[in-house]
mmCIF file of C-alpha atoms in Angstrom:
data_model
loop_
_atom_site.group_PDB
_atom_site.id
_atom_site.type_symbol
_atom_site.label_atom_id
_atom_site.label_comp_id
_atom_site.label_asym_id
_atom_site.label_seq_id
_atom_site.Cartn_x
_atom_site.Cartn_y
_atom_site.Cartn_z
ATOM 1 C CA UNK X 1 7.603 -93.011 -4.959
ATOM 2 C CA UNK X 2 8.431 -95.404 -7.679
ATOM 3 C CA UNK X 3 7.012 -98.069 -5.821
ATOM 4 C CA UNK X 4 3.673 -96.414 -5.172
ATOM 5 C CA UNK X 5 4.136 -96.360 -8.941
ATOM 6 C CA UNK X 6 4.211 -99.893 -9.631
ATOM 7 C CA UNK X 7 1.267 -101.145 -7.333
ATOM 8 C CA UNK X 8 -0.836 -98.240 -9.082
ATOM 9 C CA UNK X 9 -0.183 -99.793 -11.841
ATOM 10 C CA UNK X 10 -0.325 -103.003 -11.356
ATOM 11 C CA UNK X 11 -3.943 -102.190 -9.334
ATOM 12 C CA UNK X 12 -4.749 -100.588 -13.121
ATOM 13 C CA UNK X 13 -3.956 -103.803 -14.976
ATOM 14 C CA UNK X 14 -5.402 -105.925 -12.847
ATOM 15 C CA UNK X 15 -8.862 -103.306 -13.182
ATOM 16 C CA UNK X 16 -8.007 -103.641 -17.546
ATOM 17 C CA UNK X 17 -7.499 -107.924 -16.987
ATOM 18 C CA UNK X 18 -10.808 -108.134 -14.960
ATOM 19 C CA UNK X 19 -12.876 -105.857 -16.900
ATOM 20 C CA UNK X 20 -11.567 -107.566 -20.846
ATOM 21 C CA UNK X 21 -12.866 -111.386 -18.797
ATOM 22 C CA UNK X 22 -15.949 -109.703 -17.911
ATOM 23 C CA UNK X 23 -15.940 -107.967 -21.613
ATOM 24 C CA UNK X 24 -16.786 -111.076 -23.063
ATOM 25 C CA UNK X 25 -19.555 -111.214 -24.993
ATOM 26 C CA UNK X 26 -22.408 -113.928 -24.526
ATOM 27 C CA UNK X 27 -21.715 -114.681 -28.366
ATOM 28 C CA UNK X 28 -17.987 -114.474 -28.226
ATOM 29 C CA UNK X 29 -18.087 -116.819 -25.548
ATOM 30 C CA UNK X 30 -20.820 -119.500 -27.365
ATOM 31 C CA UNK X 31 -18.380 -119.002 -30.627
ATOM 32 C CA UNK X 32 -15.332 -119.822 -28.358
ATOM 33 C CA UNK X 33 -17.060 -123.104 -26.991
ATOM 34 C CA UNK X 34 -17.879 -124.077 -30.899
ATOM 35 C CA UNK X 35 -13.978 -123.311 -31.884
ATOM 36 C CA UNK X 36 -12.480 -125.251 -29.093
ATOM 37 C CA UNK X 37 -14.964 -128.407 -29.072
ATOM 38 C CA UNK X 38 -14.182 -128.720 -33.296
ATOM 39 C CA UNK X 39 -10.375 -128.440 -32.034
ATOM 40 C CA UNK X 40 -10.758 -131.528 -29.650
ATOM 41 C CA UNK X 41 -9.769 -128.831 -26.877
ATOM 42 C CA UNK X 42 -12.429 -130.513 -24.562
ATOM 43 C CA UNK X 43 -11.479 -128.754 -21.211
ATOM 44 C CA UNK X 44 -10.920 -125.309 -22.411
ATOM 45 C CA UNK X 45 -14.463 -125.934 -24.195
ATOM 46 C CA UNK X 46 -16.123 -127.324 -20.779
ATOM 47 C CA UNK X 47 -14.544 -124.586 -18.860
ATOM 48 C CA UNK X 48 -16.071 -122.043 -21.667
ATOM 49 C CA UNK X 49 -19.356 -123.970 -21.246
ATOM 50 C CA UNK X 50 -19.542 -122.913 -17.530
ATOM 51 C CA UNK X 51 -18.484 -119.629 -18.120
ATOM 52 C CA UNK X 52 -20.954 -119.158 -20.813
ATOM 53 C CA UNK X 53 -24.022 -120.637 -18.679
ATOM 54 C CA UNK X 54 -22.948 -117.890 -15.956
ATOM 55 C CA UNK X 55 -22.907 -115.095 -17.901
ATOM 56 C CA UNK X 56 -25.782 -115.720 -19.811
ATOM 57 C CA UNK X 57 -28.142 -115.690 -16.126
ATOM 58 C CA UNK X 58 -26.089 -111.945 -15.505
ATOM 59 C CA UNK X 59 -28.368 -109.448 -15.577
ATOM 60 C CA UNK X 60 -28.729 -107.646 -19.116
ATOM 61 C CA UNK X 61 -28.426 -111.041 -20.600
ATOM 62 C CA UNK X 62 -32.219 -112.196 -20.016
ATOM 63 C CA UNK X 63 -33.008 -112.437 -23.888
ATOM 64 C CA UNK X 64 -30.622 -114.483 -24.612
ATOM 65 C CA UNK X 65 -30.722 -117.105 -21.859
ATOM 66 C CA UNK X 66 -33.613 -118.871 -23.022
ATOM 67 C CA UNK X 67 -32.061 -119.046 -26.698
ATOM 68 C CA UNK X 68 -28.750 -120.652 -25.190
ATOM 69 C CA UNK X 69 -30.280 -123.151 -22.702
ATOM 70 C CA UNK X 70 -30.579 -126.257 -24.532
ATOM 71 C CA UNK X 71 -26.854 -125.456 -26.167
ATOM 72 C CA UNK X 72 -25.431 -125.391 -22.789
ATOM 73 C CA UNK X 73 -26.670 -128.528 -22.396
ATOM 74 C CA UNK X 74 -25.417 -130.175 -25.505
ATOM 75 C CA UNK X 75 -21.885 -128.737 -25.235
ATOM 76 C CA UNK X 76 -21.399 -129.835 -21.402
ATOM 77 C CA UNK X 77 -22.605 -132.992 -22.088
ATOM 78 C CA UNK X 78 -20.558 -133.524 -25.143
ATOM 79 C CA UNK X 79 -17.150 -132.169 -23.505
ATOM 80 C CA UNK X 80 -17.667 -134.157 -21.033
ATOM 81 C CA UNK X 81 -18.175 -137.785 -22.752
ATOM 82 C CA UNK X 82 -15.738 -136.444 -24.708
ATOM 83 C CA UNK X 83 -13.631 -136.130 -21.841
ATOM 84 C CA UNK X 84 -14.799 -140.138 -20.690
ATOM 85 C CA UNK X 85 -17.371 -138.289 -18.011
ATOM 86 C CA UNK X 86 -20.421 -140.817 -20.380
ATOM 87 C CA UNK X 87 -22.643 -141.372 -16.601
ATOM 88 C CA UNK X 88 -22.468 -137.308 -16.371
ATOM 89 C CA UNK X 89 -22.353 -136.618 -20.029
ATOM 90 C CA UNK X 90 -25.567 -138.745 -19.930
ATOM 91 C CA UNK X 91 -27.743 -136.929 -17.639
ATOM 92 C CA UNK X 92 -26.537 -133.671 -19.241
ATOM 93 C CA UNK X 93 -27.621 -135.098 -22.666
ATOM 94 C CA UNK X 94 -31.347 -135.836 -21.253
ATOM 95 C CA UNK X 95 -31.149 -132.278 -19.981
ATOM 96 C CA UNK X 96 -30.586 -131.175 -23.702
ATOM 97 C CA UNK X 97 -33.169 -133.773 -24.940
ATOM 98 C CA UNK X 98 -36.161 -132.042 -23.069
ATOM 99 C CA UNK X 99 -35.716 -128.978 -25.005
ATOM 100 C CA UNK X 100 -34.712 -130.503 -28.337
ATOM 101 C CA UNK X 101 -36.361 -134.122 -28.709
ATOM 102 C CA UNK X 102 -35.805 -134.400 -32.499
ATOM 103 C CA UNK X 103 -32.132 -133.895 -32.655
ATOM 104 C CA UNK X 104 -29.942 -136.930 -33.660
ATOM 105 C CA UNK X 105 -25.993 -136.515 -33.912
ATOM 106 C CA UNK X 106 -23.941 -139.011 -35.508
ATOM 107 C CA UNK X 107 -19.800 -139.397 -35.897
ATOM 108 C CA UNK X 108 -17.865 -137.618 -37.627
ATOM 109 C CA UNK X 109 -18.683 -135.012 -36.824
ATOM 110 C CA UNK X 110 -19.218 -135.818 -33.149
ATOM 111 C CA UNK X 111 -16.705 -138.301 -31.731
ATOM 112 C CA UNK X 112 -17.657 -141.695 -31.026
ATOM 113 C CA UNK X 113 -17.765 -141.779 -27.314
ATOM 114 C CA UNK X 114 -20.139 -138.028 -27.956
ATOM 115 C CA UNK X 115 -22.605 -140.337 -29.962
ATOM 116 C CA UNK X 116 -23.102 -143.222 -27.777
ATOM 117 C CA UNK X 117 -23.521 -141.095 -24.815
ATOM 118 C CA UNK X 118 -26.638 -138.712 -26.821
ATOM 119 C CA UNK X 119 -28.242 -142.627 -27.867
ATOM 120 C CA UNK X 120 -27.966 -143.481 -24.174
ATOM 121 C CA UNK X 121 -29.836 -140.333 -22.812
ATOM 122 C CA UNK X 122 -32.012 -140.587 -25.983
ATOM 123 C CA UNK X 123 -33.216 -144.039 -24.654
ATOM 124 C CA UNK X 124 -33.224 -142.441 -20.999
ATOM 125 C CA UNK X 125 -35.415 -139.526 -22.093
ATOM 126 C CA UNK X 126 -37.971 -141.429 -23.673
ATOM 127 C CA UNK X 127 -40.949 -140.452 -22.690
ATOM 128 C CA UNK X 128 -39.931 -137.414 -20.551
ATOM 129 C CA UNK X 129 -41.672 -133.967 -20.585
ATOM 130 C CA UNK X 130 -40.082 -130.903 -20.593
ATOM 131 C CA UNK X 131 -43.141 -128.604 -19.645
ATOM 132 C CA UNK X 132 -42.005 -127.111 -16.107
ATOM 133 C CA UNK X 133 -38.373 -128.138 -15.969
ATOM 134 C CA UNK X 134 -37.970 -125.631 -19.581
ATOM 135 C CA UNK X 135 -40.163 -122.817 -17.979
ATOM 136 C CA UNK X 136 -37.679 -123.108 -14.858
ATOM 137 C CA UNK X 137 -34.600 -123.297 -16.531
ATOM 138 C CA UNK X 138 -35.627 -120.235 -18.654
ATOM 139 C CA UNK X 139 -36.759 -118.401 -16.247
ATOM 140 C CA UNK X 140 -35.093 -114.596 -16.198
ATOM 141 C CA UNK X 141 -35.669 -112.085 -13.004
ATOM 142 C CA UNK X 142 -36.234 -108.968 -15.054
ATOM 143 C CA UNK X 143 -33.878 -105.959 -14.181
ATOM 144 C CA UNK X 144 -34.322 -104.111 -11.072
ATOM 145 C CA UNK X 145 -37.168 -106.219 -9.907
ATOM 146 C CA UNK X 146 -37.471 -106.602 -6.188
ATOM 147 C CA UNK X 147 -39.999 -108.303 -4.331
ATOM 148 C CA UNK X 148 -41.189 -106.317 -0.873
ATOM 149 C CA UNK X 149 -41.316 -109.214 1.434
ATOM 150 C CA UNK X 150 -44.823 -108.612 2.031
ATOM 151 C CA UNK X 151 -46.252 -108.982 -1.363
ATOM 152 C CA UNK X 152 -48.267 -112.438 -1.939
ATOM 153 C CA UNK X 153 -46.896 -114.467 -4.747
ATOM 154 C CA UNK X 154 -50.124 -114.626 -6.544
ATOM 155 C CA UNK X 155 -49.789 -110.323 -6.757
ATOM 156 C CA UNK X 156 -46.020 -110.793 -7.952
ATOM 157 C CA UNK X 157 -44.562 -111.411 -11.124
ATOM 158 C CA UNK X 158 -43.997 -114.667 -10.403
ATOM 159 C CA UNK X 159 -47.645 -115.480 -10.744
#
Protein backbone atom coordinates (compact mmCIF):
# COMPACT_ATOMS: atom_id res chain seq x y z
CA UNK A 1 0.00 0.00 0.00
CA UNK A 2 2.58 2.54 0.84
CA UNK A 3 4.33 1.82 -2.16
CA UNK A 4 1.38 2.24 -4.49
CA UNK A 5 1.61 5.49 -2.53
CA UNK A 6 4.84 6.65 -3.60
CA UNK A 7 4.65 5.88 -7.46
CA UNK A 8 1.16 7.81 -7.29
CA UNK A 9 2.91 10.33 -6.24
CA UNK A 10 5.73 10.45 -7.84
CA UNK A 11 3.39 9.86 -11.31
CA UNK A 12 1.68 13.36 -9.76
CA UNK A 13 4.96 15.26 -9.64
CA UNK A 14 6.20 14.22 -12.55
CA UNK A 15 2.36 15.42 -14.19
CA UNK A 16 3.12 19.12 -11.82
CA UNK A 17 7.19 19.11 -13.35
CA UNK A 18 5.91 18.56 -16.98
CA UNK A 19 3.01 20.75 -16.96
CA UNK A 20 5.20 24.11 -14.94
CA UNK A 21 8.04 23.36 -18.38
CA UNK A 22 5.17 23.46 -20.59
CA UNK A 23 3.69 26.55 -18.36
CA UNK A 24 6.16 28.69 -19.70
CA UNK A 25 5.13 31.53 -21.22
CA UNK A 26 6.34 32.62 -24.83
CA UNK A 27 7.40 35.98 -22.98
CA UNK A 28 8.82 34.39 -19.91
CA UNK A 29 10.83 32.37 -22.04
CA UNK A 30 12.11 35.50 -24.60
CA UNK A 31 12.79 37.45 -21.05
CA UNK A 32 14.79 34.36 -19.83
CA UNK A 33 16.98 34.30 -23.13
CA UNK A 34 17.59 38.32 -22.57
CA UNK A 35 18.60 37.61 -18.67
CA UNK A 36 20.94 34.81 -19.38
CA UNK A 37 22.71 36.24 -22.68
CA UNK A 38 23.42 39.84 -20.42
CA UNK A 39 24.79 37.19 -17.72
CA UNK A 40 27.35 35.66 -20.26
CA UNK A 41 25.29 32.33 -19.51
CA UNK A 42 25.60 31.51 -23.32
CA UNK A 43 24.35 27.81 -23.22
CA UNK A 44 21.51 28.14 -20.89
CA UNK A 45 20.59 31.21 -23.30
CA UNK A 46 21.05 28.96 -26.62
CA UNK A 47 19.22 26.17 -25.03
CA UNK A 48 16.33 28.90 -24.09
CA UNK A 49 16.64 30.08 -27.72
CA UNK A 50 15.52 26.60 -28.99
CA UNK A 51 13.03 26.21 -26.56
CA UNK A 52 11.60 29.53 -27.28
CA UNK A 53 11.56 28.99 -31.26
CA UNK A 54 9.49 25.67 -30.41
CA UNK A 55 7.03 26.97 -28.45
CA UNK A 56 6.39 29.91 -30.26
CA UNK A 57 5.26 27.45 -33.70
CA UNK A 58 2.76 25.50 -30.77
CA UNK A 59 -0.47 26.04 -31.60
CA UNK A 60 -2.18 29.11 -29.71
CA UNK A 61 1.05 30.89 -30.21
CA UNK A 62 0.44 31.99 -34.02
CA UNK A 63 0.40 35.85 -33.16
CA UNK A 64 3.29 35.93 -31.73
CA UNK A 65 5.55 33.88 -34.00
CA UNK A 66 5.92 36.33 -36.59
CA UNK A 67 6.83 39.11 -33.88
CA UNK A 68 9.68 36.73 -32.44
CA UNK A 69 11.21 35.45 -35.72
CA UNK A 70 13.93 37.73 -36.46
CA UNK A 71 14.85 37.66 -32.41
CA UNK A 72 15.33 34.04 -32.62
CA UNK A 73 17.61 34.65 -35.06
CA UNK A 74 19.71 37.27 -33.41
CA UNK A 75 19.93 35.45 -30.06
CA UNK A 76 21.05 31.95 -31.69
CA UNK A 77 23.39 33.54 -33.65
CA UNK A 78 24.82 35.62 -30.93
CA UNK A 79 25.03 32.61 -28.28
CA UNK A 80 26.55 30.88 -30.52
CA UNK A 81 29.64 33.22 -31.68
CA UNK A 82 29.52 33.85 -28.35
CA UNK A 83 30.09 30.39 -27.68
CA UNK A 84 33.17 30.43 -30.72
CA UNK A 85 30.33 28.68 -33.19
CA UNK A 86 31.35 32.40 -35.72
CA UNK A 87 30.81 29.90 -39.32
CA UNK A 88 27.21 28.97 -37.64
CA UNK A 89 26.72 32.15 -35.76
CA UNK A 90 27.25 33.63 -39.28
CA UNK A 91 24.62 32.08 -41.27
CA UNK A 92 22.24 32.56 -38.32
CA UNK A 93 23.13 36.32 -38.36
CA UNK A 94 22.16 36.57 -42.29
CA UNK A 95 19.01 34.77 -41.22
CA UNK A 96 18.34 37.76 -38.78
CA UNK A 97 19.59 40.29 -41.42
CA UNK A 98 16.70 39.45 -43.94
CA UNK A 99 14.17 40.56 -41.55
CA UNK A 100 16.06 43.45 -39.96
CA UNK A 101 18.61 45.00 -42.61
CA UNK A 102 19.19 48.28 -40.70
CA UNK A 103 20.32 46.94 -37.43
CA UNK A 104 24.03 47.50 -36.45
CA UNK A 105 25.36 46.16 -32.95
CA UNK A 106 28.54 47.23 -31.61
CA UNK A 107 30.68 46.06 -28.22
CA UNK A 108 29.95 46.61 -25.21
CA UNK A 109 27.23 45.78 -25.17
CA UNK A 110 27.64 42.77 -27.45
CA UNK A 111 30.94 40.91 -26.98
CA UNK A 112 33.57 41.18 -29.41
CA UNK A 113 33.52 37.86 -31.07
CA UNK A 114 29.12 38.75 -31.23
CA UNK A 115 30.19 41.88 -33.35
CA UNK A 116 32.52 40.55 -35.82
CA UNK A 117 30.36 37.67 -36.53
CA UNK A 118 26.91 40.30 -37.29
CA UNK A 119 29.77 42.50 -39.74
CA UNK A 120 30.58 39.17 -41.38
CA UNK A 121 26.90 38.14 -42.21
CA UNK A 122 26.26 41.89 -42.78
CA UNK A 123 28.82 41.70 -45.70
CA UNK A 124 27.30 38.12 -46.58
CA UNK A 125 23.75 39.48 -46.74
CA UNK A 126 24.40 42.20 -48.94
CA UNK A 127 22.21 42.29 -51.39
CA UNK A 128 19.86 39.46 -50.22
CA UNK A 129 16.00 39.61 -50.25
CA UNK A 130 13.92 38.52 -47.72
CA UNK A 131 10.51 38.45 -49.68
CA UNK A 132 9.58 34.56 -49.62
CA UNK A 133 12.07 33.21 -47.12
CA UNK A 134 10.06 35.94 -44.29
CA UNK A 135 6.54 34.87 -45.62
CA UNK A 136 7.81 31.13 -44.99
CA UNK A 137 9.34 31.51 -41.86
CA UNK A 138 6.19 33.34 -40.59
CA UNK A 139 3.99 31.29 -41.78
CA UNK A 140 1.28 29.99 -38.91
CA UNK A 141 -1.31 26.90 -39.69
CA UNK A 142 -4.32 28.49 -38.05
CA UNK A 143 -6.03 26.31 -35.28
CA UNK A 144 -7.96 23.35 -36.19
CA UNK A 145 -7.31 23.72 -39.84
CA UNK A 146 -7.18 20.51 -41.78
CA UNK A 147 -6.78 20.06 -45.30
CA UNK A 148 -9.16 17.05 -46.90
CA UNK A 149 -6.66 15.46 -49.12
CA UNK A 150 -8.72 16.16 -52.00
CA UNK A 151 -8.93 19.85 -51.91
CA UNK A 152 -6.67 21.70 -54.70
CA UNK A 153 -4.19 24.06 -53.24
CA UNK A 154 -5.40 26.95 -55.20
CA UNK A 155 -9.13 26.33 -53.11
CA UNK A 156 -7.05 26.05 -49.72
CA UNK A 157 -5.80 28.48 -47.47
CA UNK A 158 -2.63 28.13 -48.61
CA UNK A 159 -3.47 29.96 -51.78
Amino acid sequence: MKRSRIVAFSSILALVATAAIAADSVADLFARVKTEFSQGDYKRSLADVDALDKASQAPGAEKDRPKLISAISFYRAANMAALGRADDAKDEFINFLLYSPNTSIKSPPFPPAVVDAFQKAQKGAAGRSNGLALRYASFAVPAGWTSPADTPGALSPVR
